[in-house]
CSV table of C-alpha atoms in Angstrom, one decimal:
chain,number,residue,atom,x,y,z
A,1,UNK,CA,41.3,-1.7,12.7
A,2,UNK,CA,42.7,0.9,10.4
A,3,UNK,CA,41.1,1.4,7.3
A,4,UNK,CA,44.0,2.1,4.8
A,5,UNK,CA,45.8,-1.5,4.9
A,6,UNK,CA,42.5,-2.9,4.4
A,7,UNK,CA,41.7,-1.5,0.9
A,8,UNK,CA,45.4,-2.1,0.0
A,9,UNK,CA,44.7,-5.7,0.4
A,10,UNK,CA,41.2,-5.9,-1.0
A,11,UNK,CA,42.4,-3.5,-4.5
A,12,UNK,CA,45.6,-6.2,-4.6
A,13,UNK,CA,43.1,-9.2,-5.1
A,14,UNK,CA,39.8,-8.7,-7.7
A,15,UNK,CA,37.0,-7.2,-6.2
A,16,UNK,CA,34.2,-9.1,-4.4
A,17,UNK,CA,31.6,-6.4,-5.7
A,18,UNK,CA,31.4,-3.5,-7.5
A,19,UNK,CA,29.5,-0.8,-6.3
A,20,UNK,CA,27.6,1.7,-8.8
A,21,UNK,CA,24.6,3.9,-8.4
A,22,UNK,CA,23.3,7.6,-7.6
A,23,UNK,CA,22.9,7.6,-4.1
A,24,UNK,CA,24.2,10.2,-1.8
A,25,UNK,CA,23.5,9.3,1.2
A,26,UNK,CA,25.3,7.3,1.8
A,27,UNK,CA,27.6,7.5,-1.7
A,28,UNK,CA,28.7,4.7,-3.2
A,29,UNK,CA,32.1,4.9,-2.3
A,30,UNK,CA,31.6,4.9,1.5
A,31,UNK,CA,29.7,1.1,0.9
A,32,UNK,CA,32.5,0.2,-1.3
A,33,UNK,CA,35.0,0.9,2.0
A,34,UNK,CA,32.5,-0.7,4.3
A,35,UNK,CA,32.3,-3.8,1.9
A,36,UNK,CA,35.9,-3.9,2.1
A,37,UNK,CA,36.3,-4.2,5.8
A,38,UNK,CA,34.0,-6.8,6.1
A,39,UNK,CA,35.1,-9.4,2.9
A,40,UNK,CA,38.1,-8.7,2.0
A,41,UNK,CA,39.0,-9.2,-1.4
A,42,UNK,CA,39.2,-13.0,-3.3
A,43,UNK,CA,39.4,-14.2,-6.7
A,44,UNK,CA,35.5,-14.6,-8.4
A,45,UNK,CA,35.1,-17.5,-11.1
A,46,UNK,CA,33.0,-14.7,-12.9
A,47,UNK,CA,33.9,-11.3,-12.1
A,48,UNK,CA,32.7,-8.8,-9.5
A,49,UNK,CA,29.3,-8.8,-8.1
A,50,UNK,CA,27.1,-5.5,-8.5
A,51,UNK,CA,25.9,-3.6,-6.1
A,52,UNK,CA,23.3,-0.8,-7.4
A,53,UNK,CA,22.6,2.0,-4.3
A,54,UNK,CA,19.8,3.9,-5.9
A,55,UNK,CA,17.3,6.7,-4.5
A,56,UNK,CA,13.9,5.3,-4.7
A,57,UNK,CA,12.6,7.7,-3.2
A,58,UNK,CA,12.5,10.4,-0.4
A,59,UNK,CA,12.3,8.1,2.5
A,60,UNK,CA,14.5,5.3,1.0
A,61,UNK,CA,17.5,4.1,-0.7
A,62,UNK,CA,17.4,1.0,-2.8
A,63,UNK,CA,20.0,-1.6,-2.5
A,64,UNK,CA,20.0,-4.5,-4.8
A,65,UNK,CA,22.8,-6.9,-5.3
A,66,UNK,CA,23.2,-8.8,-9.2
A,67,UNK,CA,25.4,-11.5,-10.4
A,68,UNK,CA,28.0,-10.7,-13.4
A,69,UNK,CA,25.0,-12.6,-15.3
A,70,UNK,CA,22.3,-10.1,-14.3
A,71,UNK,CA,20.8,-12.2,-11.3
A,72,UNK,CA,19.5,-10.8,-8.7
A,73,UNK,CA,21.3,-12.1,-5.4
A,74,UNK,CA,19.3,-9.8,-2.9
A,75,UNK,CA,17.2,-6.7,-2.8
A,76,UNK,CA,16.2,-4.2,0.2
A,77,UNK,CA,15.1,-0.6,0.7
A,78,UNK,CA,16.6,1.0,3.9
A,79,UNK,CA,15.0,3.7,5.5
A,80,UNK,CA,16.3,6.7,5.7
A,81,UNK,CA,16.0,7.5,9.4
A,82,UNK,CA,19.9,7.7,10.2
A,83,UNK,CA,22.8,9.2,9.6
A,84,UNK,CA,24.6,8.4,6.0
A,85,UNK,CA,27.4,6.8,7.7
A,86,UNK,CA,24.6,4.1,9.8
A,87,UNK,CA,23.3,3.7,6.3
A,88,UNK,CA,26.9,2.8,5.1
A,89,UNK,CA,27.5,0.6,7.8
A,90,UNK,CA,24.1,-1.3,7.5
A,91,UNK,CA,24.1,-1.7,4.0
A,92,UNK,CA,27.9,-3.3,4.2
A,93,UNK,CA,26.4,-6.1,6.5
A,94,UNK,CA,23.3,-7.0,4.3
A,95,UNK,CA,25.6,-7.2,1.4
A,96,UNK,CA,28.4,-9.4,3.4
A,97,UNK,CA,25.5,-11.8,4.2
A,98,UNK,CA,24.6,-12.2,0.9
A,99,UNK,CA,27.6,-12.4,-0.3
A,100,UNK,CA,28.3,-15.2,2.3
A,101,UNK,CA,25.6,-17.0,1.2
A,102,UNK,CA,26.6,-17.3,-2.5
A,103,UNK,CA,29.9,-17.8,-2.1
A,104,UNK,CA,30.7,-20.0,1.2
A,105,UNK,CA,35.0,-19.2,1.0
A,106,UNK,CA,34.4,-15.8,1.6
A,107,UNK,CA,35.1,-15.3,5.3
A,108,UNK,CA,32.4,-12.5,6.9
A,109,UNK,CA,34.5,-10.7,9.3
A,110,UNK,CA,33.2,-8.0,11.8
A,111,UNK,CA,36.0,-6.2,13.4
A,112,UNK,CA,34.0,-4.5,16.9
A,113,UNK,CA,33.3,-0.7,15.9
A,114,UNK,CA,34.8,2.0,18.2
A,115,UNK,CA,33.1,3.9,20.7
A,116,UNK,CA,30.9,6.6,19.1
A,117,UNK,CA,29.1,9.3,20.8
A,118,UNK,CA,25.8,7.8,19.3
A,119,UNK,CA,24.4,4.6,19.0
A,120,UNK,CA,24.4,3.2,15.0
A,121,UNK,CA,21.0,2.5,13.4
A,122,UNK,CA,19.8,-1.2,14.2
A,123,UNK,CA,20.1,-4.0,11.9
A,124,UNK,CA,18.1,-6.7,11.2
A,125,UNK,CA,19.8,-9.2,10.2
A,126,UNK,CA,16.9,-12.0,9.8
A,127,UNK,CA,15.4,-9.7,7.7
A,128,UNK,CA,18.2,-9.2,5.4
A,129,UNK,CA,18.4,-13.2,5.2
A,130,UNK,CA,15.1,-14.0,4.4
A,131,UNK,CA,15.0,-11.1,1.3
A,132,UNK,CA,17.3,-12.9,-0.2
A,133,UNK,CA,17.1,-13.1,-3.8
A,134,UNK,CA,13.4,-12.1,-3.7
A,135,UNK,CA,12.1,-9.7,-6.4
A,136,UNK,CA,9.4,-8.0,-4.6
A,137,UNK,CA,10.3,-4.5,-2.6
A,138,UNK,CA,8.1,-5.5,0.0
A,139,UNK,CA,5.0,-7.5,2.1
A,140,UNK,CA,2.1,-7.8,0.3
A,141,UNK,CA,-0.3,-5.5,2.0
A,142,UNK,CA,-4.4,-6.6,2.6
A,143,UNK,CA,-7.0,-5.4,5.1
A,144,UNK,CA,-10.5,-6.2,5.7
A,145,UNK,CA,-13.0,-4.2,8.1
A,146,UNK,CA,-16.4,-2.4,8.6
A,147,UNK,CA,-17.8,1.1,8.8
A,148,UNK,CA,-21.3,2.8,9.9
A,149,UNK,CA,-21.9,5.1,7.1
A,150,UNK,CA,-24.4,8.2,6.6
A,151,UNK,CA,-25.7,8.6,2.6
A,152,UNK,CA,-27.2,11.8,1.6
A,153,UNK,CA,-29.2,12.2,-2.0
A,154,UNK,CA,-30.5,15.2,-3.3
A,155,UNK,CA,-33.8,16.2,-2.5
A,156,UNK,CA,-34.6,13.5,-0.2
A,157,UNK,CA,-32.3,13.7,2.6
A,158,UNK,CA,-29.9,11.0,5.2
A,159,UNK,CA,-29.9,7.6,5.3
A,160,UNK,CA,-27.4,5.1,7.6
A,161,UNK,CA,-26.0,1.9,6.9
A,162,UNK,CA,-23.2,-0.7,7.2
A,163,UNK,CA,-19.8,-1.0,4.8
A,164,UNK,CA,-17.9,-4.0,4.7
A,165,UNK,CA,-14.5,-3.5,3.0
A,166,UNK,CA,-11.6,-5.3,1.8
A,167,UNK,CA,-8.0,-4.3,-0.2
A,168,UNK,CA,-5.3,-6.5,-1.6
A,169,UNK,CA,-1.8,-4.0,-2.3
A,170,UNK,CA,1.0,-6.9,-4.5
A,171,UNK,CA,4.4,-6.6,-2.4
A,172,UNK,CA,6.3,-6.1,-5.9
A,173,UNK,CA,6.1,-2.3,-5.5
A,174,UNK,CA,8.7,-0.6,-3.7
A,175,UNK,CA,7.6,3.3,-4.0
A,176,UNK,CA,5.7,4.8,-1.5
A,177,UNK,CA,2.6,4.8,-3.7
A,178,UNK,CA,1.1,1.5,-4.5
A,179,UNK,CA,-1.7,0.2,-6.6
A,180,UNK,CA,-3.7,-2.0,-5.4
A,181,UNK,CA,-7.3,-3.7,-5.8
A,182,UNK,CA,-10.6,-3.1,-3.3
A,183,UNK,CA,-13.8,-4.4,-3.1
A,184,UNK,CA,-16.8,-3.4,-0.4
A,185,UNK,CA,-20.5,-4.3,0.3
A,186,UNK,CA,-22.8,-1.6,1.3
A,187,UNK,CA,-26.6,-1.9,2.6
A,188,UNK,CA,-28.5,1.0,3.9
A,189,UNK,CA,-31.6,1.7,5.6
A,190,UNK,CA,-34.3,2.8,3.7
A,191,UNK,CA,-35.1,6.5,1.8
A,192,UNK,CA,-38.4,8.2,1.1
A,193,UNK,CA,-39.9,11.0,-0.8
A,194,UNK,CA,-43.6,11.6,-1.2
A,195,UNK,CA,-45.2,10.9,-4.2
A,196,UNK,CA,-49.3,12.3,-4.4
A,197,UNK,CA,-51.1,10.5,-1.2
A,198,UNK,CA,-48.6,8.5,-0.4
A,199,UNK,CA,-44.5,7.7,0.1
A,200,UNK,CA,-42.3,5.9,-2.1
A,201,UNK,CA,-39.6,4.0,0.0
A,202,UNK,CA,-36.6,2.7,-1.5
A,203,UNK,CA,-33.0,1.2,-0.5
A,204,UNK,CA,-30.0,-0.4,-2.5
A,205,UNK,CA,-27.7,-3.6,-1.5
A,206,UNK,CA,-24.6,-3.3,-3.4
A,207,UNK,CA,-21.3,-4.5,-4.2
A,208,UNK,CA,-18.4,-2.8,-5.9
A,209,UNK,CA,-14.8,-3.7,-7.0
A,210,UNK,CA,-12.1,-1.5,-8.4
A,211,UNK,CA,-8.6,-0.2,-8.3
A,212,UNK,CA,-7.2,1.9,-5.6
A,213,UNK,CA,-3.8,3.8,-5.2
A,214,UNK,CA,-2.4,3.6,-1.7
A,215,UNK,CA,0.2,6.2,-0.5
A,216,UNK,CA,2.4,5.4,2.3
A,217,UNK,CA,3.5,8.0,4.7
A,218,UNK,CA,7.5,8.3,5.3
A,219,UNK,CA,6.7,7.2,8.8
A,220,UNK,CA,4.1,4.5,7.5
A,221,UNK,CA,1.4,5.9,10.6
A,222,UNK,CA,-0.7,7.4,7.9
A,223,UNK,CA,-2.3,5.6,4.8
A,224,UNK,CA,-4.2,7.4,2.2
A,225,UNK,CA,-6.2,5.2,-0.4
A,226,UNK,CA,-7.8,6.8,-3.7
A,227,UNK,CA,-10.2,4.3,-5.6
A,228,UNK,CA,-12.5,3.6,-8.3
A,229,UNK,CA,-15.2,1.4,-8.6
A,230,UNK,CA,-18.0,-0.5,-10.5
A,231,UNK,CA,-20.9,-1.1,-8.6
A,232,UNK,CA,-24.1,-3.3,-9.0
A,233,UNK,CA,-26.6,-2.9,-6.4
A,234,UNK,CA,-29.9,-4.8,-6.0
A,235,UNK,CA,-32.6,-1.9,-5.5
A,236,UNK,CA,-35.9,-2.5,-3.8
A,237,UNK,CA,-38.5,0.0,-4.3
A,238,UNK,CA,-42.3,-0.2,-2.7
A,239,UNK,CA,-45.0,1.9,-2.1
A,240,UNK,CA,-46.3,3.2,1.5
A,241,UNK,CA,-50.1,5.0,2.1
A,242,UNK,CA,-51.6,4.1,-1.0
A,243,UNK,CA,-54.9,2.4,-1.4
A,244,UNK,CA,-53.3,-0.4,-3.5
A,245,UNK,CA,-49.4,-0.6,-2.5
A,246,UNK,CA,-46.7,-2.3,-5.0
A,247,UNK,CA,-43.2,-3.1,-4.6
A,248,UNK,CA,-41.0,-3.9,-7.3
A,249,UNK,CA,-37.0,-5.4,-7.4
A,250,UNK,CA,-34.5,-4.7,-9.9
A,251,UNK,CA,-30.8,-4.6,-11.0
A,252,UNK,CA,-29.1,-0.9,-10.7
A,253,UNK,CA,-25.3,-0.5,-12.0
A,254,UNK,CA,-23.1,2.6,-11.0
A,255,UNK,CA,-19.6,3.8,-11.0
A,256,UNK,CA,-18.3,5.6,-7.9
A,257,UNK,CA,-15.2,6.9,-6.7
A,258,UNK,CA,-13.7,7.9,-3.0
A,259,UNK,CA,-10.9,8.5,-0.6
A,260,UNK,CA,-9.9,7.0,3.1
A,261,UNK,CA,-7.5,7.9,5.6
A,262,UNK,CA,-6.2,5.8,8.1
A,263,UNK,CA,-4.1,5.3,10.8
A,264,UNK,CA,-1.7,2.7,11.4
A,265,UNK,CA,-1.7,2.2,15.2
A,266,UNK,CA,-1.0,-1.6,14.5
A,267,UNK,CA,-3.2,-4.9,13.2
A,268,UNK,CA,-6.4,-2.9,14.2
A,269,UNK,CA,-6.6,0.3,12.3
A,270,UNK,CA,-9.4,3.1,12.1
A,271,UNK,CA,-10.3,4.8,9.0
A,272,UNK,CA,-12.8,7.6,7.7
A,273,UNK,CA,-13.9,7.6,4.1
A,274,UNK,CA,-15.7,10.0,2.1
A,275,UNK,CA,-17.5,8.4,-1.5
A,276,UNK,CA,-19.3,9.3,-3.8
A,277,UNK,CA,-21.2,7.5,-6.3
A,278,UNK,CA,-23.3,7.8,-9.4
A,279,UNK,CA,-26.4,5.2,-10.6
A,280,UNK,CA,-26.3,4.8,-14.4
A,281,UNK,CA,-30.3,4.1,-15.0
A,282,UNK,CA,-33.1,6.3,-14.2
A,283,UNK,CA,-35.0,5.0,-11.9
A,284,UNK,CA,-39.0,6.3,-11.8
A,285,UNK,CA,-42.1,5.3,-9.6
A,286,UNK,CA,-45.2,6.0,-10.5
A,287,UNK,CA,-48.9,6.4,-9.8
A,288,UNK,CA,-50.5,6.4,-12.6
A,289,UNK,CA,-49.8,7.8,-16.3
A,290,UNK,CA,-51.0,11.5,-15.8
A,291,UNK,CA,-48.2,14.0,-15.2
A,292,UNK,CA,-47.1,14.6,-11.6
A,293,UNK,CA,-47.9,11.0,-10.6
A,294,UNK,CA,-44.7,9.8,-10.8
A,295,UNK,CA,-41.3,10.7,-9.0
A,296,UNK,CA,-37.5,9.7,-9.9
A,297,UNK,CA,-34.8,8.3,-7.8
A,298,UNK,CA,-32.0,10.5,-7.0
A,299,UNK,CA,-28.8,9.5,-9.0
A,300,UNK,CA,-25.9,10.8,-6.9
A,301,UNK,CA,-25.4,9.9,-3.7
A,302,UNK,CA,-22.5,11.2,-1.1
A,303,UNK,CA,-21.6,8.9,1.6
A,304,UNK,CA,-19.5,9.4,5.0
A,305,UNK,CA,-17.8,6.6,6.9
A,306,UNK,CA,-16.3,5.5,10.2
A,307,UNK,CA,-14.6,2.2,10.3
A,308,UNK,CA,-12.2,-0.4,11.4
A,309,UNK,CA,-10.4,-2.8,9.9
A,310,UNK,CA,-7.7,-5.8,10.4
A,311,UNK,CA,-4.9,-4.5,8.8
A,312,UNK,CA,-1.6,-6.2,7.9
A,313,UNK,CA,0.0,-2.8,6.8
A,314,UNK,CA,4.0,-2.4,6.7
């Protein structure tokens, strides 16, 4: 259908919506000519809707769709993975469905589209249905797995052990970099060093929780998570070869901090992590009060880690 008798009839009547924003691809002129094929124009009680197209960012452009009093009809971030005119063409349909659904004697019409020499950008319209009106820019993100770690401390050498991790991301963030929180458990086999005669063996059980910043890929196949973390770990320390051995328990707090990569390949998703961490109390054993009968704990220790987790990523 042409184009031009169209947006005669729709500038006659007052406007459905009014388009506004600094997109430019697609601009907000082109959705303002989609919008007008599809719902042509009819009197509003209150004025013209708003449509705001806004960059969010490189891989996405914002749509969001406000009543003359400021409420927020509808709100979705469309990739951008086609060309401006798809873009146009989509967002026209997500805001005619909205439209249609807060105002019922607007008549959504579709007129078929002409042959093009490629196929436009797929739609879905469920999805566009069931944002409606919601305030969030997207799922709420949360995965939970396990790793085999290696842990090396200066001085002393390797150790192995077993990670369990979990991280929460709010879906209120529509950016490609999200904050988030994560928590992890960690147990590891024991250490040594030699102390006089004998050995001194030691191993920590902790747990940590902290904030982490998640970045998101354009293609969403990679994830990259920076965090912080306070840790408490339970830290068992005994004696080995010694004529009288002693073992002794005690609380050790720490901060550490780390990164992980990982790769979205669908619900199950692998993951290497490198971490750090630092133990805020000295920790000594000794053999008796003389000097050189007693030996302290390392206080840094550098961990490696291979996982897995369940992952309900976007």
């Amino acid at each position: 259908m042409p184009l031009t008798p169209l947006l005669g009839l729709w500038m006659l009547a007052a406007p459905i919506v009014r388009v506004e924003g600094n997109a430019i691809c697609p601009r907000p002129e082109e959705l303002t000519a989609r919008v007008a094929e599809l719902l042509p124009g009819s009197d509003a009680a209150n004025g013209p809707d708003i449509v705001h197209l806004e960059d969010g960012n490189p891989a996405t452009v914002q749509l969001t769709l406000r009543r003359p009093s400021g409420e927020i009809v509808g709100r979705r971030a469309l990739d951008k993975n086609a060309t401006c005119a798809d873009l146009a063409a989509a967002a026209a349909v997500i805001v005619a469905i909205w439209e249609s659904d807060v105002h019922p004697e607007f008549a959504l019409r579709i007129d078929p589209a002409p042959p093009r020499r490629e196929p436009p950008a797929p739609v879905d319209l469920g999805a566009a249905a069931t944002e409606t009106g919601a305030p969030g820019g997207g799922p709420t993100i949360f995965d939970v797995g396990a790793a085999l770690f290696g842990t090396v401390a200066p001085k002393v050498g390797t150790a192995a052990g077993l990670l369990l991790a979990a991280s929460w991301t709010p879906g209120t963030q529509t950016s490609s970099a999200r904050w988030g929180i994560r928590s992890e458990a960690a147990g590891s086999t024991e250490q040594e060093q030699p102390l006089l005669t004998g050995t001194v063996a030691w191993r920590r059980l902790s747990l940590a929780v902290g904030p982490q910043l998640r970045l998101l890929s354009p293609s969403r196949r990679w994830i990259f998570d920076v965090h912080v973390a306070a840790l408490a770990a339970w830290l068992n320390i005994r004696g080995v070869g010694f004529t009288n051995n002693h073992t002794d328990n005690t609380v050790d707090p720490g901060i550490g901090a780390g990164v992980r990569l990982m790769l979205h390949r669908g619900q199950i998703t692998p993951w290497l992590a490198l971490a750090g961490t630092g133990w805020l109390r000295e920790q000594v054993a000794s053999f008796g009060t003389l000097a050189g009968t007693s030996t302290t704990l390392p206080r840094l220790d550098v961990m490696l880690a291979l996982g897995l987790s369940f992952c309900s990523c976007p």
